[in-house]
Amino acid sequence: MAIIERPATEPVVAPTPTPAPIVTPSEAFGTFRRPVETTGWRAWVFTVDHKKIGVMYGAAALFFFVVAGLEALLIRAQLAGPEGTVLSADVYNQMFTMHATTMIFLFAIPMAAGLANYLVPLQIGARDVAFPRINAFGFWCFLAGGIVLNLSWFLGGAADGGWFMYQPNASVPFSPTNGVDFWALGLQIAGIASLTGAINLIVTILNMRAPGMSLMRMPVFTWMILVTQFLLVFAIPVITVAFFLLTFQRSFDAAFFSPAAGADPLLWQHLFWIFGHPEVYILVLPSFGIVSEVLPVFSKKPLFGYPFVVFSGIAIGFLGWGVWAHHMFASGLGPVSVAVFATATMAIAVPTGVKIINWTLTMWGGKLRFTTAMLFAMGLVVQFTIGGLSGVTHSVAPSDTQQTDTYYIVAHFHYVLFGGSVLGFFAGFYYWWPKVFGKCLSERLGRWNFWLMIIGMNLTFGPMHILGLQGQPRRMYIWTTERSGEGFFNLGFWNLVSSIGAFILAVGVLFFLTNIVHTHRKGAPAPLDPWDARTLEWITTNPPKEHNFDRVPTVSHLDEFFHRKYEDVGEGDAHDLRAVATAEEVLAAEQAQADAQIHMPSPSYWPIVVAATLPVIALGIIYGVYIVSIVGALLMVFGIFGWAMEPGTAPDSDFDPSPVDDGGPTTELVRSE
Amino acid sequence: MSDAATLEAQVAHDDHGDHGGHGGNGAGHPPTTTGLSHNKLGMWLFLGSECLLFGGLISTYMLYRGRASENLGPDQIYDLPFTSVSSFVLLMSSLTMVLAVSAAGRKDVRNVKLWLTVTALLGATFVGGQVYEFTSFYREGLGFTTSLFSSSFYALTGFHGVHVSVGIIMLLAVVGMISRDRIPGDRAEVVELVGLYWHFVDIVWIVIFTLVYLIPA
C-alpha cells in the first residue's frame, strides 16, 4: 500500500486499530499501474506484507498437512488388517511417496517459512523483510510447486518411488507414468521458494535488527531460523542438481543413473542425502526455536543457558553436513566411510542432548503454567527424546544394517518429525495465535487436541518399533495372517493398534481445525499480552499494524519485553521479580514516541506473474511440448523486466495529493530529496 | 530453474526501500545492521548457493569423465588451443567489468555503458565459441546421450553457458536501463552487483577449464 502513516500521538491503551486513510499510487513507473487495493482478494494476492505472506504460507501449509494426513490414513487403513483391499499395490506406492513428499516439502518447510516470515521481523524489531517482493515471489513459487506436484494425481498417477526417489527404480522403465516428472519439476519450483526465502530471511536477520539487538540478544526462534536458512541456502542447490539430472534422465534420455549404461546409481543417493540430511535439521530446528520461546514464558524463567542453546543449534547445523552417508550404511560404502559417518552421527547427539537438558532445566523450579502451548512444548521434549534415542541406535552401523528398510526406521523418523517438528509447530500455533489473529485459541478444545494427538502418535508410531524389530519391511503394501507370527509380538495386532492410533491422531487434528473455526466465530479479543511474554513481537498490537511498530524499539536486553515489565529486586543469587510496568504501559510508552512518517514497500503484480510462468515451463517439459516452455520462459523474462523497472517502494510522484488533515491519525506524503 | 533465481537476485536491486528504517525519514538509505546493503549481502548468499550447484555438477562430471565410448573421450575430443582462446576472452571480460564498476563509482555514465557493452560482447564471444565447440563435437558424433561422459560434460558446460548468457542479458539490460534512466535505486550498486555475478561465473569457468580440459582423463 505504500502507506505513509502518522500514528496517533496520544497513548493508545487498548489495541484498537484505527483505519487511517491511505495514500494510493495513481500511476506507476512500469508497465502496469500498481495494485492499490487494501481489502478483498487483491490485497492478499498482490501483497508484499510479510505478515500477510506468512499467513498465506501457514494456511497453504495447513491445507497440505491435511491432504498428506489423509494420505497417511489411507496407508494405515490398508495395513490395518490382513490382505488389505483399500489400495492397490500401485496406488499404495504413490500414496506413501506423496504422503512423505507433501509432509516434508509442502507442510513442514513452508510452515516454518510462514512462522519465520510472520515472526522474525517482529522479533528483531523490523518493519518488513529485506526483499518484500522476493518474499511474495517465494510464496507463489511454493504454491505453484505444490500444485504441479499434486496435479499428477489427476494426470496419470503420482510419483511412486518413495520420497528419496532412489534410482534407477524411478527411471522410465520402472515408473512409466509422468508422476516422477511432476515430482521432480514440482519440487524444483518449490526449491526456488526455499532458496529465495532463505536468502531473504538471512539478509533480514543480519541486516535489519533494531538498535541494540545484537546477535546474542536475538530470540532463540530467530536464531534457529537463521541456522535453518543457511542450511537451505547450501542444501537446495545440491538437490537442484539431482532434480535436473533426474529430469535429463527421464525427459531427455540421458543415462546418469542407469547401471546398464555404466552409471553409478549411488550418485543419486549421495546427491539426495547431501541435501536430505541437512533437510532433517531444516525440518526440526524451527520447532526447537519455538520450544525455546514457549518454555521460558510458561516457566516464568529465562531460557537456561541461552548461549548453549544457540551454539548447539549452530553445531547441529554444521555437523548436519557430515552425516549424510548414515542413510546409506547398507549400500556397501566400505568400512572406513562407515566408521567416519557413524562417529559423526553419534557426535550430533551431543548438541541435541544439550538442548534437551537446557529445556528441562528451564522448567526446573519455574512457575509452570500448563497452557496448551506449554503442553505441546513439553510433548516435544519428551517425544523428540524418544526419537533421538532410536536415532542413536541407527548411528551404530551394524545395528543399522539390521534395521535398514524396516518399520523401526519409520518409527524413528516419525518420532523426530512428528514429535519434533509437528508438536513444535502446534506449540507455536497456540502461543502466537493471539499475536497473528487477535484471539486466543480455546484452551478447552486445545487440551483435547493435545491429548488426542499425543495418545494418537504414540499408538501409531510406538508399535512400529516392535513391527520393525520383528522384521516388517517398509513400503510393504499388504501382509497376511500366516506370516504375521503369534503371541504378544504378532504383527497383525500391532498393525491394528498403529492404524487405530492414526485415526485417534486424526481426530486430534480435527479438534484443532474445529478450534480455529470456533475461535474465529466466538472467541473474544485477546488481551495485549496474554501469556506474559518476553520477546519483542509482543511490544505491538494484536495483530500488528501494517508497519509493525509505531516506533522501532531500542533493545538493551535479551528478553527485552520482559525486562521492561519486571525488575529483579533480589540480592545475590536470589531473584525476586517486581512488576514495574504493564504491557499496555510499555506499548503506550512506545507509541508516545511514534515515528512521524513511515514508508512501507508497495504491493506488486510481478511476483505472482513471474511465479505463474514456472508451472507453464514445467508442463511443457513434462509433455515434451517445448514451445510451451519457451513461451513460459519468455513470459518470465518479460515479468522480470517489469519487476526490475518498478521501484520497490512507490515514489512520491505515484501518489495522489495528500488528504486533508482532520486532526486524527493521518497519512501524509514523505518529501524526500 | 536456478537461472530464474539468478535474475531474481538481480532484480532485487530496488527492493531495499527505506521501510526498515530507524526513524523512517524516507530519504536515502537507512543504515543496515552490518553496514552492507541488503542487495549485496543477498547476492553473496546467492553466489554461495551457486557454488554448491556447480559443485554438484562438477562432481557428476568427475565421476563420469572416464566413462566415454571409444574415440569420443575427453582426451580425443577437446580442442585445447581453441578453448584456451575462448577462456582467455572470458577472463578478459572480467577486466572490462572491473572498468565498468570503476566508471560507475565515478558516475561516468558514458564509460559505464561502454565497458558494460564490451563485457557483454566478450561474453557473447565466449558463448559463441561454446556453441561452435558443441556443434563440432556433435558433428564428430558426441551427442548428449552418447555416453555418461558426454551427458555430464554437456550438463556442466551447458549450465555454465546458460549462466554466462543470463549474465549477458543482465549486462545489456543494465545498459538499456541506464540509457533510459529506468534504474530505480543506486545505479553504481546495480553495476557492482552484476559485476559480482559476472566475476563469479568467470571464476567457475577457471575451475571448469582446469578440471575438464587441462587435467588429462
XYZ file of C-alpha atoms in Angstrom, chain A residues 210-567:
358
model
C 16.533 -2.916 15.768
C 19.096 -0.702 17.523
C 20.736 -2.673 20.329
C 19.576 -6.060 19.020
C 22.962 -7.760 18.900
C 23.160 -11.335 17.714
C 23.301 -12.647 21.276
C 20.160 -10.715 22.191
C 18.129 -12.285 19.421
C 15.285 -14.574 20.423
C 16.170 -18.246 20.017
C 13.432 -18.752 17.425
C 15.098 -16.152 15.191
C 18.455 -17.835 15.807
C 17.187 -21.240 14.815
C 15.522 -19.768 11.726
C 18.864 -18.192 10.803
C 20.640 -21.544 11.088
C 17.868 -23.242 9.125
C 18.064 -20.708 6.306
C 21.821 -21.192 5.995
C 21.208 -24.923 5.700
C 18.635 -24.241 2.977
C 20.923 -21.910 1.022
C 23.553 -24.616 0.745
C 21.358 -27.731 0.616
C 18.834 -26.650 -2.000
C 21.343 -26.290 -4.891
C 22.517 -29.876 -4.368
C 19.025 -31.286 -4.720
C 18.502 -28.889 -7.621
C 21.339 -30.647 -9.443
C 19.842 -34.032 -8.570
C 16.418 -32.976 -9.886
C 17.974 -31.637 -13.089
C 19.870 -34.870 -13.673
C 16.671 -36.814 -12.999
C 14.740 -34.672 -15.474
C 17.523 -35.088 -18.063
C 17.400 -38.833 -17.458
C 13.630 -39.132 -17.799
C 12.772 -36.485 -20.368
C 15.939 -36.234 -22.476
C 17.208 -39.841 -22.408
C 20.448 -39.218 -20.544
C 21.703 -42.184 -18.514
C 23.058 -40.598 -15.335
C 21.599 -43.306 -13.136
C 21.298 -46.338 -15.457
C 23.643 -49.144 -14.417
C 23.102 -50.690 -17.861
C 24.932 -47.698 -19.368
C 27.720 -47.994 -16.795
C 26.329 -45.364 -14.446
C 26.652 -45.400 -10.706
C 23.237 -45.347 -9.016
C 24.908 -44.305 -5.768
C 25.433 -40.863 -7.338
C 21.759 -40.163 -6.802
C 21.899 -41.382 -3.218
C 24.838 -39.136 -2.412
C 23.315 -36.049 -4.031
C 19.969 -36.753 -2.433
C 21.273 -37.276 1.086
C 23.769 -34.418 0.993
C 20.585 -32.402 0.702
C 18.451 -34.844 2.648
C 20.281 -34.891 5.924
C 20.608 -31.129 6.383
C 16.946 -31.195 5.409
C 16.205 -33.161 8.577
C 17.564 -30.273 10.621
C 15.787 -27.787 8.383
C 12.599 -29.524 9.477
C 13.286 -29.724 13.182
C 15.346 -26.646 14.130
C 12.458 -24.153 13.706
C 10.464 -26.182 16.206
C 13.430 -26.211 18.561
C 13.310 -22.443 18.320
C 9.590 -22.334 19.072
C 10.002 -24.516 22.131
C 12.836 -22.318 23.330
C 10.396 -19.398 23.238
C 7.422 -21.160 24.788
C 9.103 -22.954 27.702
C 10.638 -19.831 29.327
C 7.368 -17.893 29.050
C 5.298 -20.552 30.770
C 8.016 -21.322 33.320
C 8.481 -17.635 34.081
C 12.234 -18.120 33.891
C 14.776 -17.117 31.292
C 15.917 -19.880 28.987
C 18.550 -21.905 30.835
C 21.927 -21.433 29.148
C 20.830 -19.261 26.212
C 24.326 -19.285 24.598
C 24.469 -23.068 24.868
C 21.137 -23.424 23.128
C 22.228 -21.053 20.374
C 25.626 -22.614 19.858
C 24.330 -26.158 19.986
C 21.866 -25.141 17.265
C 24.754 -23.862 15.176
C 26.737 -27.031 15.946
C 23.823 -29.161 14.773
C 23.787 -27.096 11.593
C 27.478 -27.746 10.937
C 27.538 -31.412 11.922
C 24.409 -31.979 9.843
C 26.576 -31.684 6.743
C 28.892 -34.522 7.718
C 26.486 -37.357 8.383
C 24.568 -37.913 5.155
C 26.015 -41.335 4.431
C 24.411 -42.829 7.538
C 21.371 -43.127 5.286
C 23.497 -45.365 3.072
C 25.158 -47.789 5.510
C 23.549 -50.700 3.700
C 24.868 -49.667 0.273
C 28.401 -51.021 0.743
C 30.414 -47.858 1.311
C 33.343 -49.657 2.860
C 34.458 -49.833 6.497
C 36.340 -46.507 6.645
C 33.449 -44.425 5.330
C 31.000 -46.238 7.546
C 33.165 -45.700 10.629
C 33.580 -41.983 9.893
C 29.914 -41.356 9.280
C 28.868 -43.475 12.258
C 31.122 -41.455 14.559
C 29.917 -38.141 13.172
C 26.346 -39.266 13.672
C 26.987 -40.160 17.289
C 28.599 -36.740 17.773
C 25.465 -34.961 16.658
C 23.601 -36.420 19.609
C 25.714 -34.198 21.885
C 24.406 -30.748 20.878
C 20.917 -32.204 20.652
C 21.239 -33.572 24.167
C 22.481 -30.164 25.323
C 19.238 -28.644 24.117
C 17.101 -31.245 25.857
C 18.953 -30.587 29.108
C 18.591 -26.827 28.725
C 14.861 -27.095 28.161
C 14.468 -29.363 31.140
C 16.451 -27.046 33.388
C 14.434 -24.097 32.103
C 11.352 -25.743 33.570
C 13.176 -26.796 36.758
C 11.985 -24.684 39.657
C 9.865 -22.476 37.410
C 6.298 -21.359 37.990
C 4.837 -23.678 35.372
C 1.569 -22.822 33.660
C 0.157 -25.750 31.743
C -1.414 -23.961 28.817
C -1.909 -25.856 25.573
C 1.193 -24.242 24.079
C 3.203 -25.393 27.097
C 1.768 -28.908 26.843
C 2.829 -29.166 23.219
C 6.285 -27.826 24.046
C 6.722 -30.373 26.831
C 5.340 -33.018 24.490
C 8.124 -32.169 22.072
C 10.815 -32.515 24.720
C 9.582 -35.992 25.668
C 8.640 -37.342 22.247
C 11.668 -35.966 20.458
C 13.929 -37.533 23.069
C 12.413 -40.944 22.291
C 13.022 -40.349 18.578
C 16.524 -39.110 19.283
C 17.382 -42.231 21.261
C 16.238 -44.556 18.493
C 18.277 -42.322 16.194
C 21.386 -43.039 18.218
C 20.775 -46.745 17.718
C 20.933 -46.106 13.967
C 24.335 -44.499 14.233
C 25.682 -47.879 15.281
C 26.277 -49.183 11.795
C 25.953 -52.936 12.481
C 22.664 -52.355 14.248
C 21.543 -50.017 11.460
C 22.255 -52.637 8.828
C 19.778 -54.848 10.635
C 17.161 -52.080 10.867
C 17.518 -50.612 7.381
C 14.259 -50.590 5.447
C 12.206 -51.830 8.376
C 9.396 -50.149 10.289
C 11.891 -49.369 13.040
C 13.173 -46.579 10.762
C 9.609 -45.430 10.154
C 9.062 -45.298 13.913
C 12.266 -43.315 14.430
C 11.687 -40.580 11.900
C 8.063 -40.130 12.864
C 9.077 -39.619 16.475
C 11.573 -36.948 15.474
C 9.477 -35.331 12.765
C 6.033 -35.595 14.324
C 7.310 -35.479 17.887
C 9.791 -32.759 16.928
C 8.556 -30.568 14.081
C 4.807 -31.006 14.308
C 4.427 -30.738 18.085
C 6.662 -27.662 17.985
C 4.524 -26.074 15.285
C 1.388 -26.721 17.339
C 3.014 -25.143 20.381
C 3.713 -22.174 18.131
C 0.140 -22.080 16.831
C -1.327 -21.858 20.340
C 1.323 -19.414 21.531
C 1.245 -16.957 18.630
C -2.406 -17.242 17.525
C -3.432 -14.159 19.538
C -0.490 -12.249 18.053
C -1.468 -13.119 14.492
C -5.264 -13.113 14.690
C -6.011 -11.143 17.849
C -7.850 -14.050 19.503
C -6.640 -16.862 21.749
C -7.456 -20.387 20.599
C -9.777 -22.193 23.000
C -7.782 -23.856 25.760
C -10.541 -26.421 26.362
C -10.512 -27.635 22.757
C -6.744 -27.262 22.837
C -6.421 -29.818 25.609
C -8.492 -32.306 23.633
C -6.343 -31.539 20.646
C -3.125 -32.102 22.607
C -4.037 -35.311 24.410
C -5.610 -36.950 21.362
C -2.551 -36.103 19.291
C -0.107 -37.356 21.925
C -2.013 -40.578 22.553
C -2.602 -40.988 18.834
C 1.019 -40.505 17.864
C 2.325 -42.925 20.476
C -0.218 -45.557 19.467
C 0.611 -45.028 15.800
C 4.375 -44.837 15.865
C 5.236 -46.679 19.095
C 4.201 -50.120 17.791
C 6.257 -49.509 14.681
C 9.377 -50.092 16.799
C 8.101 -53.583 17.515
C 6.990 -54.162 13.937
C 10.387 -53.110 12.658
C 12.453 -55.145 15.065
C 10.285 -58.128 14.170
C 11.279 -57.527 10.573
C 8.305 -55.908 8.886
C 9.760 -54.093 5.861
C 8.907 -50.521 4.934
C 6.751 -49.829 1.878
C 5.095 -53.281 2.217
C 1.580 -52.846 0.886
C -0.004 -55.997 2.273
C 0.507 -58.569 4.999
C -1.001 -61.987 5.634
C -2.028 -63.733 8.838
C 0.116 -66.798 8.150
C 3.297 -64.754 8.163
C 2.483 -62.332 10.962
C 3.632 -64.566 13.822
C 1.998 -65.356 17.132
C 1.893 -64.175 20.702
C 2.496 -60.713 22.056
C 4.735 -59.691 19.156
C 2.478 -60.817 16.317
C 2.470 -58.247 13.571
C -1.277 -58.332 12.982
C -2.135 -56.984 16.430
C 0.426 -54.157 16.356
C -0.522 -53.131 12.836
C -4.104 -52.800 14.009
C -3.039 -50.758 17.058
C -0.997 -48.490 14.817
C -3.948 -47.926 12.486
C -6.292 -47.158 15.377
C -3.704 -44.714 16.687
C -3.566 -42.976 13.325
C -7.294 -42.325 13.422
C -7.108 -41.035 17.025
C -4.369 -38.710 15.828
C -6.606 -37.547 13.010
C -9.397 -36.783 15.477
C -6.879 -34.699 17.416
C -6.098 -32.686 14.302
C -9.847 -32.353 13.683
C -10.137 -30.763 17.131
C -7.516 -28.248 16.080
C -9.411 -27.346 12.906
C -12.626 -27.084 14.957
C -10.787 -24.880 17.391
C -9.809 -22.490 14.598
C -13.405 -22.181 13.392
C -14.764 -21.913 16.935
C -12.233 -19.241 17.925
C -12.902 -17.116 14.908
C -16.667 -17.317 15.340
C -16.955 -16.952 19.090
C -13.578 -16.068 20.531
C -13.182 -12.831 22.474
C -10.404 -10.425 21.555
C -7.160 -11.464 23.219
C -5.505 -9.224 25.788
C -2.425 -7.370 24.656
C -0.039 -9.737 26.424
C -1.983 -12.936 27.098
C 0.989 -15.072 28.157
C 3.217 -12.585 29.996
C 5.667 -12.952 27.122
C 9.318 -11.998 26.912
C 10.255 -11.029 23.370
C 9.922 -8.062 21.052
C 6.993 -9.252 18.928
C 4.681 -8.569 21.884
C 5.573 -4.854 22.081
C 2.958 -4.075 19.469
C -0.741 -4.503 18.892
C -2.508 -7.845 18.265
C -2.483 -8.226 15.289
C 0.320 -5.798 14.470
C -0.307 -2.824 12.220
C 0.967 -2.947 8.696
C 4.169 -1.184 9.732
C 4.597 -3.459 12.821
C 5.944 -0.865 15.245
C 4.949 2.774 15.654
C 8.479 3.265 16.829
C 11.278 0.784 16.234
C 12.096 -0.333 19.772
C 15.582 0.086 21.179
C 16.864 -3.127 22.701
C 19.060 -3.327 25.765
C 18.472 -6.898 26.989
C 17.881 -10.409 25.892
C 14.122 -10.871 26.540
C 13.661 -7.112 26.141
C 9.908 -7.056 26.720
C 10.224 -8.978 29.986
C 12.867 -6.587 31.275
C 10.623 -3.637 30.540
C 7.845 -5.229 32.595
C 9.820 -6.590 35.534
C 12.683 -5.565 37.721
